[in-house]
XYZ file of C-alpha atoms in Angstrom:
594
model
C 32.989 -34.624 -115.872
C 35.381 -35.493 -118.858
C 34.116 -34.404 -122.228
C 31.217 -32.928 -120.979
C 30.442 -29.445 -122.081
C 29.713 -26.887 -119.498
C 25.699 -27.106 -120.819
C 26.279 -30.995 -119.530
C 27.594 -29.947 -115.865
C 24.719 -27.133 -115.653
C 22.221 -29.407 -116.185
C 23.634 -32.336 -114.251
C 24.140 -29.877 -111.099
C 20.786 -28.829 -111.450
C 19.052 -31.761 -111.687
C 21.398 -32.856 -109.025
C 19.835 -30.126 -106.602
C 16.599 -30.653 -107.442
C 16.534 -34.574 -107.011
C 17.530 -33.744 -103.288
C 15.129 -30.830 -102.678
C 12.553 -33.154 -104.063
C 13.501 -35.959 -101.059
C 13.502 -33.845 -98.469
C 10.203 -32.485 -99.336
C 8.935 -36.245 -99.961
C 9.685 -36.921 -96.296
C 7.248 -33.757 -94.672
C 4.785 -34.657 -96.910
C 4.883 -38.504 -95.798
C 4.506 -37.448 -91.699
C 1.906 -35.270 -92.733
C -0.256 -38.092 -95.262
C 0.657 -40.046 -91.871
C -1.078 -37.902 -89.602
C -3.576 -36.776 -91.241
C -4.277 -40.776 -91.814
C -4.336 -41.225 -88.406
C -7.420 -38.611 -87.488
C -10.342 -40.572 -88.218
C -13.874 -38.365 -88.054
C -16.249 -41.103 -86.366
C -19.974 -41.513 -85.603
C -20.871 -40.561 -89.481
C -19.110 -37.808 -89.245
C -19.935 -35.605 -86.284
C -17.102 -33.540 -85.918
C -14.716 -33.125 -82.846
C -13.865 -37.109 -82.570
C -10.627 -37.542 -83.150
C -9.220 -41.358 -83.348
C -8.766 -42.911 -79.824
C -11.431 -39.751 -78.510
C -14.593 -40.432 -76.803
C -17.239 -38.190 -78.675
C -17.005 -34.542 -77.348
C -20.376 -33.267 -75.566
C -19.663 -29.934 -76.568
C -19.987 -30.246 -80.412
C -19.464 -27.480 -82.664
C -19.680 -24.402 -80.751
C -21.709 -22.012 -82.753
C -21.230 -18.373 -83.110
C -22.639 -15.954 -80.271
C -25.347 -13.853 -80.406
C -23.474 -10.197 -80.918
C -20.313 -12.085 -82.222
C -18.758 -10.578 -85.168
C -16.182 -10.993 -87.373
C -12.679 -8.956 -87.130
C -11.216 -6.953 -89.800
C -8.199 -6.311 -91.143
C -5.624 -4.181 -88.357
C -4.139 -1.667 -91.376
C -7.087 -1.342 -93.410
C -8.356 -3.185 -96.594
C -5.757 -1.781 -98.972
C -3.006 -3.981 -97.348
C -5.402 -6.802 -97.007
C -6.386 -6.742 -101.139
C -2.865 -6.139 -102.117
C -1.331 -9.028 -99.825
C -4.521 -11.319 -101.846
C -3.696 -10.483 -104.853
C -0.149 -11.587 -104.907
C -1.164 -14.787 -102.579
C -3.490 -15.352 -105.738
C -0.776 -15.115 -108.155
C 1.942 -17.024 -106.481
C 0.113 -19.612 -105.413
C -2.442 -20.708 -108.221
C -5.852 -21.902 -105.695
C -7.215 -25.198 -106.538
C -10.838 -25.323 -107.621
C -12.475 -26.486 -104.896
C -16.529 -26.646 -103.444
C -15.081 -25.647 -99.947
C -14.651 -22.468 -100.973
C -18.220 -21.799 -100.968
C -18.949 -22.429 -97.733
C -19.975 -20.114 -95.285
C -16.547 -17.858 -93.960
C -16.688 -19.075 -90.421
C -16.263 -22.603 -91.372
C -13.320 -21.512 -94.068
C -11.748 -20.108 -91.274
C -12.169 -23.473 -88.902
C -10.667 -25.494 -91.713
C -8.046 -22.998 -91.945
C -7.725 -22.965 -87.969
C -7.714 -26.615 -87.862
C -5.373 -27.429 -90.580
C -2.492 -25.124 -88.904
C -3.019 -27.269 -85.218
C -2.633 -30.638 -87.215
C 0.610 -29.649 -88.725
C 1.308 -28.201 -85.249
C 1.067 -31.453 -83.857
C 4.290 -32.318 -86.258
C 6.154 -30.968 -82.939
C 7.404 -28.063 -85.523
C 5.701 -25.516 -87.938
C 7.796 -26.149 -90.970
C 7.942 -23.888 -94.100
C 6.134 -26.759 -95.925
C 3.341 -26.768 -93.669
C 3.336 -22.953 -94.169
C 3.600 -22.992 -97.685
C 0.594 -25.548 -97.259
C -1.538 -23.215 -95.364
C -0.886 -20.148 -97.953
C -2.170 -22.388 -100.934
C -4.988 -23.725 -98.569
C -6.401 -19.899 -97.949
C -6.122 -19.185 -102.064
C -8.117 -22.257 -102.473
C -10.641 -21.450 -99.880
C -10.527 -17.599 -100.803
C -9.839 -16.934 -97.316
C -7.858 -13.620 -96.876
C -4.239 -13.865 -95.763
C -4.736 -11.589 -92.563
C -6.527 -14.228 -91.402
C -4.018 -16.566 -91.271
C -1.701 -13.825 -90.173
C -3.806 -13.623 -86.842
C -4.794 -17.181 -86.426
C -0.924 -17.746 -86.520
C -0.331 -15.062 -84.279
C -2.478 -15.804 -81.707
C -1.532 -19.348 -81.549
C 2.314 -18.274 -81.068
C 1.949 -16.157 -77.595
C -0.676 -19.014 -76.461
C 1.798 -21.672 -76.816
C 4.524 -19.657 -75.437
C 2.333 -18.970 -72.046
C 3.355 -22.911 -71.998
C 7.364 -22.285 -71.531
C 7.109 -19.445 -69.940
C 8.000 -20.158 -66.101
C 10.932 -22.611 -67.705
C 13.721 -21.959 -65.148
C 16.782 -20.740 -66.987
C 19.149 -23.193 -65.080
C 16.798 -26.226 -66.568
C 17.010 -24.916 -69.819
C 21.096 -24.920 -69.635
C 20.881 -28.342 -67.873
C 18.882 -29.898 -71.256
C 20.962 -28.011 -73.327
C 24.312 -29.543 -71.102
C 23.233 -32.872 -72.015
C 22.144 -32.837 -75.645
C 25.958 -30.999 -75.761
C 27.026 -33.976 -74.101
C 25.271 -36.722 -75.742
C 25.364 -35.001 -79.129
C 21.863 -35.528 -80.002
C 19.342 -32.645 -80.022
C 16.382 -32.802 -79.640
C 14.336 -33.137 -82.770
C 10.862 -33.005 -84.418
C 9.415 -36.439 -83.807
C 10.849 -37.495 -80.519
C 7.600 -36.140 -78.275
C 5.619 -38.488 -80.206
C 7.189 -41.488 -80.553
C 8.487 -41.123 -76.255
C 4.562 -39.885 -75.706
C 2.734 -42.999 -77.228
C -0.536 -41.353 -76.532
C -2.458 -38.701 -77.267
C -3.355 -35.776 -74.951
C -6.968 -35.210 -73.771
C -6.758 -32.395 -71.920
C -6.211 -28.790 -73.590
C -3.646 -26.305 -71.713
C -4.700 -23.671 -69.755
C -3.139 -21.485 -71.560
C -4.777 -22.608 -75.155
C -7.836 -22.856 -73.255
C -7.541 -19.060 -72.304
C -6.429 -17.998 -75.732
C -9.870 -19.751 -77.196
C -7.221 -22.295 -79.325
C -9.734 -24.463 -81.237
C -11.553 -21.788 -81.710
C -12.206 -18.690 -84.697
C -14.030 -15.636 -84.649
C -14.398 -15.557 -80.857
C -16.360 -18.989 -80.837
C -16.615 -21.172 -84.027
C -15.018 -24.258 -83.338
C -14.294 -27.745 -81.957
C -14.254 -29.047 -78.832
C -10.929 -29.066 -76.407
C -9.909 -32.599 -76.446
C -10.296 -32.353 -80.147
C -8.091 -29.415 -80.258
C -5.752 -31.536 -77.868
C -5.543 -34.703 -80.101
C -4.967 -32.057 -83.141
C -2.222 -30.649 -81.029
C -0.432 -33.469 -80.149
C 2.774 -33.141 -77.837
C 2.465 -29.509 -79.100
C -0.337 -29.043 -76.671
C 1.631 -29.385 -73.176
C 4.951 -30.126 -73.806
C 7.752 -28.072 -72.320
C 10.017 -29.704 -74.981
C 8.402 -29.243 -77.990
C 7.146 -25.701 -77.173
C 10.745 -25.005 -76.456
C 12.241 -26.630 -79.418
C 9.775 -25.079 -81.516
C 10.845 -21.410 -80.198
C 14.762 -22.175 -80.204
C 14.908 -23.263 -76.425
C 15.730 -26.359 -77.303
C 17.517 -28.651 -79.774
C 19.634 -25.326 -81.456
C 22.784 -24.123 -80.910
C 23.121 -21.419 -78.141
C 23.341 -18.291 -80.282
C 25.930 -16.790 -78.392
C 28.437 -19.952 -79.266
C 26.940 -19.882 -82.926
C 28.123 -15.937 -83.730
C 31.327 -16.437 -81.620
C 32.313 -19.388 -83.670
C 32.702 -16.839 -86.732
C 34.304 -14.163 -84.416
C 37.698 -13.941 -86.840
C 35.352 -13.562 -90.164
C 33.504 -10.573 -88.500
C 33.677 -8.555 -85.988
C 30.114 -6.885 -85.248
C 27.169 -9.175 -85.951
C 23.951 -9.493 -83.782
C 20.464 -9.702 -84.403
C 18.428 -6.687 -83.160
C 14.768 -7.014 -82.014
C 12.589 -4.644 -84.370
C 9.489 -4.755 -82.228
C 8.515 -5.194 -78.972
C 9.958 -5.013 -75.131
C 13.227 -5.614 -76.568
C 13.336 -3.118 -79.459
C 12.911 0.001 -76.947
C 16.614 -0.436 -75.843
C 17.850 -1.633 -79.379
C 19.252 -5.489 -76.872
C 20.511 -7.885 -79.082
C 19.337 -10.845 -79.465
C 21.430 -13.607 -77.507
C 19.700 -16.499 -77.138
C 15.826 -17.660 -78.123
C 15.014 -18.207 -74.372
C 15.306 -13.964 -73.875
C 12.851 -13.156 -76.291
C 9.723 -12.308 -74.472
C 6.322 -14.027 -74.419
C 4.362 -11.585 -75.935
C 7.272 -11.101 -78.696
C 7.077 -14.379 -80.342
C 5.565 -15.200 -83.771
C 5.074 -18.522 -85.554
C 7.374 -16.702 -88.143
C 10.679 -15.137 -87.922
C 11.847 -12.188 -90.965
C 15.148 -11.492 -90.909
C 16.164 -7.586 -92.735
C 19.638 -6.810 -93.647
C 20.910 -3.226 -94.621
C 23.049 -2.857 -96.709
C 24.253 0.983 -96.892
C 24.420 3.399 -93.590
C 25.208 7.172 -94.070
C 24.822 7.742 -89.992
C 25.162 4.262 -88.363
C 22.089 5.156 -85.917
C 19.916 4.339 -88.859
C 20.421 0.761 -89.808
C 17.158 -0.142 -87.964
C 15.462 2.846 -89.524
C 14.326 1.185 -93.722
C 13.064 -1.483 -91.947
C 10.287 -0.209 -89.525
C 8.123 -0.753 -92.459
C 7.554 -4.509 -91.300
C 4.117 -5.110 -89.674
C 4.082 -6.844 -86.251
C 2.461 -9.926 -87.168
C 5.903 -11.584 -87.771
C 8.845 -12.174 -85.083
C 10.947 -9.355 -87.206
C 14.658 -8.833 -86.268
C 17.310 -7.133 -88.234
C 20.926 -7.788 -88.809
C 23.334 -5.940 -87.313
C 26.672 -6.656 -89.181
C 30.172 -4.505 -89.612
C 28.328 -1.342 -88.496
C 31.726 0.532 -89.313
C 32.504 -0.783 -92.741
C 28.636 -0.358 -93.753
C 28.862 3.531 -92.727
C 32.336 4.175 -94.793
C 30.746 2.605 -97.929
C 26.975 4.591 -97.649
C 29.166 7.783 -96.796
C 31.947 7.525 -99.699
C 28.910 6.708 -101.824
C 27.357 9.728 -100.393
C 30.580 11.697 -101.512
C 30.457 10.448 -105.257
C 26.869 11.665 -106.012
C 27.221 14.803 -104.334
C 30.300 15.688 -106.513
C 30.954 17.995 -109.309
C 32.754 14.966 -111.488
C 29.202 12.766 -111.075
C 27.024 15.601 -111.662
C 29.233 16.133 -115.062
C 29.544 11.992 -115.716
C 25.444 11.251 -115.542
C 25.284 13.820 -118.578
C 27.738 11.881 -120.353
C 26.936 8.176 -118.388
C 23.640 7.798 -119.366
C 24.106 7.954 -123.502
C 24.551 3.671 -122.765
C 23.250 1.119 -121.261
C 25.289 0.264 -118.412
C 26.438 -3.005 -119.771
C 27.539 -1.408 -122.859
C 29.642 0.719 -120.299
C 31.014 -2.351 -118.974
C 31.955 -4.527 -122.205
C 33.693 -1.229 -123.327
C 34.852 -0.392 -120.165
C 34.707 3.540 -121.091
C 33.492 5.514 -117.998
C 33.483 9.341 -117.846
C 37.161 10.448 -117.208
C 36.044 12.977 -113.752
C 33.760 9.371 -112.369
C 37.242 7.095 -112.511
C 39.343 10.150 -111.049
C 37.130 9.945 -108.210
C 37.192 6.641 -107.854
C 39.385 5.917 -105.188
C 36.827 7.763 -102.480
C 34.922 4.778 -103.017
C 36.062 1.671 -104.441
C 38.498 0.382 -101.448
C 35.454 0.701 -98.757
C 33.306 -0.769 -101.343
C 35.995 -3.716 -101.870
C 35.734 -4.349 -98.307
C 32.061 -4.301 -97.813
C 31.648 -6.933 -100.480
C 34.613 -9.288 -98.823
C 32.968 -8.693 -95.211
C 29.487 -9.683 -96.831
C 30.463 -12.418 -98.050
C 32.066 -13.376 -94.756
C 28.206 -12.674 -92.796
C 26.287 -14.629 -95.049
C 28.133 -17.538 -94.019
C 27.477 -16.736 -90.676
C 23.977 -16.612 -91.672
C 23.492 -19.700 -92.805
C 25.171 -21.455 -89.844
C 22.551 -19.281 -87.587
C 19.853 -20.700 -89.862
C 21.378 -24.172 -89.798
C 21.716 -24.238 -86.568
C 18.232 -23.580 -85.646
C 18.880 -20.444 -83.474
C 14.841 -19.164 -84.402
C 13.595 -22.585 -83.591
C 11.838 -24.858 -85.897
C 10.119 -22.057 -87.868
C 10.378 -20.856 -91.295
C 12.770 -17.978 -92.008
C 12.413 -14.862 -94.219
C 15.018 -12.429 -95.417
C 15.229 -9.593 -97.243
C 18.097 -7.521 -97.787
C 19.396 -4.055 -100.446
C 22.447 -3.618 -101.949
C 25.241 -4.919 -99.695
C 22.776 -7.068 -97.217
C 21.207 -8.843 -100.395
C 25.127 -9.635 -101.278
C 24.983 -11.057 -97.932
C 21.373 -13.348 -98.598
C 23.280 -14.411 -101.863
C 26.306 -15.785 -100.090
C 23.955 -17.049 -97.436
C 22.083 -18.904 -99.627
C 24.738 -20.233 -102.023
C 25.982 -21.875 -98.523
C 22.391 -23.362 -97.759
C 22.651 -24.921 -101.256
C 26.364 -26.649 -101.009
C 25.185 -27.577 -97.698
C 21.934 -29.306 -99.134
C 20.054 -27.279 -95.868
C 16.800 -27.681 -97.746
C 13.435 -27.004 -95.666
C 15.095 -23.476 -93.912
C 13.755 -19.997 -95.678
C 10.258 -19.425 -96.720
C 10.726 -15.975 -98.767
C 13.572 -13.576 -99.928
C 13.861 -10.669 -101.462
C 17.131 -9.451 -102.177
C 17.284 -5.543 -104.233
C 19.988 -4.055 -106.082
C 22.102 -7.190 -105.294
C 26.020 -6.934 -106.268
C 25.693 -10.829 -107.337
C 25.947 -12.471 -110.328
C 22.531 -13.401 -112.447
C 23.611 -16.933 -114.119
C 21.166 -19.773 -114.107
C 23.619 -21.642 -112.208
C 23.135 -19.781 -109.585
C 20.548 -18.727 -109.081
C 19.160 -22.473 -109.476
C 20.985 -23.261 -106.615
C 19.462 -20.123 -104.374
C 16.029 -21.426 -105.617
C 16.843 -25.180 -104.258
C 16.384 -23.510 -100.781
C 13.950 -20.579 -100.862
C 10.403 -22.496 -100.635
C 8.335 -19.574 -101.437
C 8.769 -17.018 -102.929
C 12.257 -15.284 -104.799
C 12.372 -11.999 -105.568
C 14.697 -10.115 -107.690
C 14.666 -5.938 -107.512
C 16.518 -4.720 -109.680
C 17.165 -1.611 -111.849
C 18.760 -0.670 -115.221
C 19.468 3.284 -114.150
C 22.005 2.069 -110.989
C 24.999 3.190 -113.284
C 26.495 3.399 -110.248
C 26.456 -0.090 -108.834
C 27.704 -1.259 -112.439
C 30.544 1.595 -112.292
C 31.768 -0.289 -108.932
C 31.309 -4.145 -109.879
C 33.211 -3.613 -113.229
C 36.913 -4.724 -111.262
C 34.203 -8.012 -110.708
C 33.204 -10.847 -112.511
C 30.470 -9.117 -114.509
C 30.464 -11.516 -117.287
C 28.109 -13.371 -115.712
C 25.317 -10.730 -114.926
C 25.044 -8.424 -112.084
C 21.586 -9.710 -110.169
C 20.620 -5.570 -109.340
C 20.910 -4.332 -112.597
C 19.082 -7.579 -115.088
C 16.316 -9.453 -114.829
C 16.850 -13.605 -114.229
C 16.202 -15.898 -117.490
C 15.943 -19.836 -117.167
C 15.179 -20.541 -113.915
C 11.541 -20.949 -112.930
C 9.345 -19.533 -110.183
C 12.192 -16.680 -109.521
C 10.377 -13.294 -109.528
C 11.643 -10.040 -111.317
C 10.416 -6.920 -110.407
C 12.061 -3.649 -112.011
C 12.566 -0.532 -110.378
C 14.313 1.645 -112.541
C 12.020 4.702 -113.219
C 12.442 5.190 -109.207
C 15.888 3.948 -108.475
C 18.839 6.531 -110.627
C 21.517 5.485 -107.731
C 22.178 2.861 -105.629
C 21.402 5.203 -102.783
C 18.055 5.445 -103.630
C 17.333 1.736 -101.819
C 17.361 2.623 -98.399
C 14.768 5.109 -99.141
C 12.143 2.268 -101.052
C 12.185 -0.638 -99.350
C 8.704 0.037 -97.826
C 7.366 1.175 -101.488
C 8.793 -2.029 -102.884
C 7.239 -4.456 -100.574
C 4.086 -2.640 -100.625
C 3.741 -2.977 -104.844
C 4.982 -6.615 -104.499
C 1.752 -7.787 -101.871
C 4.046 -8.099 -98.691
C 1.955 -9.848 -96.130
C 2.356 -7.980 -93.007
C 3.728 -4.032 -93.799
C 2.637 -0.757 -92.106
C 1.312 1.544 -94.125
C 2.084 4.697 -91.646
C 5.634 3.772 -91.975
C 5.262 2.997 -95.668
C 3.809 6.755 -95.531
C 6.640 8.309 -93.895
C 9.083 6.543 -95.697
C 8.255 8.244 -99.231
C 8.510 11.520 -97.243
C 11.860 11.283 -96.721
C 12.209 9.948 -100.307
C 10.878 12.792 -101.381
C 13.010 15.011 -99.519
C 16.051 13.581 -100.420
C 14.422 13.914 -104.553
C 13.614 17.942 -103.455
C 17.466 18.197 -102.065
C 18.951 16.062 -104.947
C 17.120 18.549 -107.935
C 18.078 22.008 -106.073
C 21.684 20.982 -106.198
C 21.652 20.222 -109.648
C 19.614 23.444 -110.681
C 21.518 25.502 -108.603
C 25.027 23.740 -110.341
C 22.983 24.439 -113.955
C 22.397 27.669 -113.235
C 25.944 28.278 -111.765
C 27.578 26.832 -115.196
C 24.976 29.011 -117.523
C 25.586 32.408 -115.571
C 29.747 32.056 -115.159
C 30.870 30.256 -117.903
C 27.852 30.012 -120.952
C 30.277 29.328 -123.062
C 32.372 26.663 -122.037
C 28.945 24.947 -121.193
C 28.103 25.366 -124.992
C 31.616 24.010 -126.032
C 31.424 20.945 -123.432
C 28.181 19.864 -124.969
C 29.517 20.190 -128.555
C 32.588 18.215 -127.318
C 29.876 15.357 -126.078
C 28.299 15.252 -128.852
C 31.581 14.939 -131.251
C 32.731 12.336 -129.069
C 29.757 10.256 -129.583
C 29.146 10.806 -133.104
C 33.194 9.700 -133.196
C 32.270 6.603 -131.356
C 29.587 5.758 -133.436
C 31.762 5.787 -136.053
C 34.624 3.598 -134.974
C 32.133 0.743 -134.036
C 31.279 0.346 -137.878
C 34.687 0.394 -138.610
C 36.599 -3.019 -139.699
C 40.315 -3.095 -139.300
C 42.601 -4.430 -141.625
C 43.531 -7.582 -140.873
C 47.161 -7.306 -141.860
């Protein structure tokens, strides 16, 4: 690193990072060129025969009589949004597939997901493979949403009698022998290929789309793999087996933080808010071949921390963070405090005449704002230290496999993106390439330099998304005692790193509390997958409340200040206005340099 300049060691890290990403990417995409080499369509092509198959009798199964096709659970505005953004993330590749009838779209959809299936794991590569696939075959995402849906609760009908004692036993001896069970290992012990479809697939109509298009069951089978019957695999898949007992995993970090759990968002478990403990409680009917993880980052009451995120749809296993319940609910109530108060009513008048990073290089903030500064900044100090202390508990819970072999979302405002930025800065040093699909991190308190933000990009596969908003003078009032020289993530957009998306918020968001209220609204504009509409609905109801409540104080405090004391008003103004024209003034000046 001697004589280089600090250009050199950006570029040399970065190139670093990707030349890694790059091989562990080469290595799915040489067991999947592997298997699909090793399905072989024979007999000129008459579909169903996979390699070391006899011919299936059965054929294509055609469409019923009165079959028809489904439609889209919350309604086609979801459905056209979620395309839309597919689209224009993923570019599709011009292909004559696409102009084949839908039923058979769907089939090569269906079929696709059971071959990467049989990889013993649904990776966020083989995911990310399927997303680009529908684009290319203009096949809407709900779709896949379904197909992957219905696939998850048929394959865990397959590990569901598992006896918890044989489940601790396996675990006892991978402890013991300090090799877990891995991707790959059903396969190479099996050294054949299965013939006979589960019951369970079987009853789920696996092989199958649109209640009867599809291939035959030892087809499905060989597609399948180990995946198809295998205690094992299901369980690995589903965090049974080959991942660190959850319980042992949080405990391990039980000096860094105190309260940390993840909570259930739908489904049997939600009712009673049970955390989660260990992959082997969540219910059958609960699991997803997808896991999002939501992380709040402000709490006013802390009864509410599940409460931004009911948003999510139920097509994904959804679960959200529970973390430092206490500090969270000092920092969303001091915050509170502050834009309730006289002195920030008076400083946005005065705030607003600047950018906020022309606040910050001049560090002049309204005299009343820093008096009441102290209500906030030592809970706000704290939240940031204990965030940075979860998101390395994070990423140990992600390393460590505690959702199974299944890609990971997360999504996180204010201090729980803080917490996705640590997390993922950890991912990076750790080279954990291969873990989280998408993120979406708004109104992070995290710096915006390339460096970093090349490293988060190393391990988010899919999509990166950065919310931010030029009008939180707030957040940039409390990050100025931080290291704001290199950006603040919530209040810029991110230059020179590709594929990272911006999306500005700023004619909605005026504080930082405004988040909690938008996270719905946000997802919606950006083409989120899998969101509920009702909720999204409900949520902008209580934004708009809060607006009504906001405007009234500040009208009634207008109208307080005109009636009592017109003049001082008039002379406060005039003040403003003397002071700025002075401080216009002294920037133009040069000092003698004597």
């Amino acid at each position: 690193m001697f004589g280089m300049t600090d250009v050199d060691v950006l570029l040399s890290s970065v190139s670093e990072l990707k030349r890694d990403a790059l091989a562990h990417f080469s290595k799915w995409r040489g067991i999947v060129l592997k298997r699909i080499g090793d399905i072989v369509i024979k007999n000129g092509g008459t579909p169903g025969n996979v390699c070391g198959h006899q011919p299936s009798t059965s054929g294509i199964s055609g469409l019923s009589g009165n079959a028809t096709l489904p439609t889209p659970a919350r309604g086609n505005a979801c459905a056209e949004n979620s395309n839309a953004a597919v689209i224009q993330a993923y570019s599709p590749v011009n292909t004559p597939l696409k102009d084949c009838p839908k039923e058979k779209r769907a089939l090569i959809m269906h079929s696709m997901l059971l071959i990467l299936l049989g990889l013993d794991q649904y990776s966020l590569y083989s995911r990310l493979l399927l997303v680009k696939l529908a684009s290319s075959l203009n096949v809407p995402m709900w779709v896949l949403l379904r197909d992957e849906s219905r696939v998850a609760q048929a394959l865990s009908k397959i590990i569901m009698g598992i006896p918890p004692d044989e489940i601790a036993q396996k675990r006892a001896e991978e402890a013991k022998t300090s090799r877990r069970w891995k991707p790959g290992m059903a396969s190479a012990a099996q050294g054949g290929t299965p013939t006979t479809l589960a019951a369970p697939l079987v009853e789920a109509g696996i092989g199958t789309v649109f209640g009867g298009f599809g291939i035959g069951q030892a087809a499905t089978a060989g597609l399948l793999g180990p995946m198809n019957d295998s205690t094992i695999v299901v369980g690995t898949l589903f965090g049974l087996y080959g991942a660190r007992q959850g319980s042992k995993t949080i405990e391990a970090h039980g000096r860094d933080i105190q309260d940390f759990a993840m909570i259930p968002l739908h489904g049997t478990k939600h009712v009673n808010d049970v955390e989660l403990i260990d992959p082997k409680d969540v219910p059958t009917e609960d699991r997803r071949m997808r896991v999002t993880i939501a992380i709040t980052g402000l709490l006013t009451e802390q009864d509410d921390f599940l409460q931004p995120w009911k948003i999510i749809g139920q097509q994904i296993e959804s679960y959200v963070m529970r973390w430092e319940l206490d500090a969270l609910t000092k920092v969303g109530t001091a915050l509170e405090t502050v834009v309730k108060s006289v002195a920030w009513y008076e400083a946005k008048k005065e705030i607003t005449s600047e950018t906020v990073f022309d606040r910050l290089h001049r560090s002049y903030w309204p005299i009343g704002l820093v008096k009441i500064s102290k209500v906030i900044e030592n809970n706000w100090t704290i939240g940031m230290v204990r965030a940075e202390k979860a998101g390395g508990v994070l990423a140990d819970v992600i390393i460590n496999r505690l959702m199974g072999e299944r890609p990971v979302t997360l999504i996180g405002y204010s201090l729980g993106a803080r917490i996705i930025y640590a997390c993922l800065m950890a991912l990076s040093e750790k080279r954990a390439f291969g873990l989280v699909e998408n993120v979406v991190i708004m109104g992070a308190p995290c710096p915006s330099e390339v460096r970093v933000w090349a490293a988060m990009r190393s391990v988010v596969a899919g999509r990166l998304v950065n919310v931010y908003s030029k009008n939180d003078y707030l957040m940039g009032f409390l990050y100025r005692s931080s290291s704001w020289q290199y950006g603040i993530a919530g209040l810029q957009k991110i230059q020179g790193v590709p594929n990272v998306e911006n999306f500005e918020v700023s004619e909605v968001v005026s504080n930082h509390l405004r988040y909690r209220h938008l996270v719905g609204g946000i997802l919606k504009r950006l083409g989120w997958e899998d969101i509920d509409y009702d909720q999204v609905a409900k949520e902008q109801e209580r934004l708009a409340a809060e607006n009504k409540a906001e405007k009234e104080l500040s009208e009634s405090r207008d109208l307080k200040n005109h009636i009592l004391c017109p003049e001082y008003t008039q002379k406060k103004v005039v003040e403003e206005k003397n002071t700025r024209k002075m401080t216009e003034k002294m920037r133009g000046m040069k000092l003698d340099s004597k």
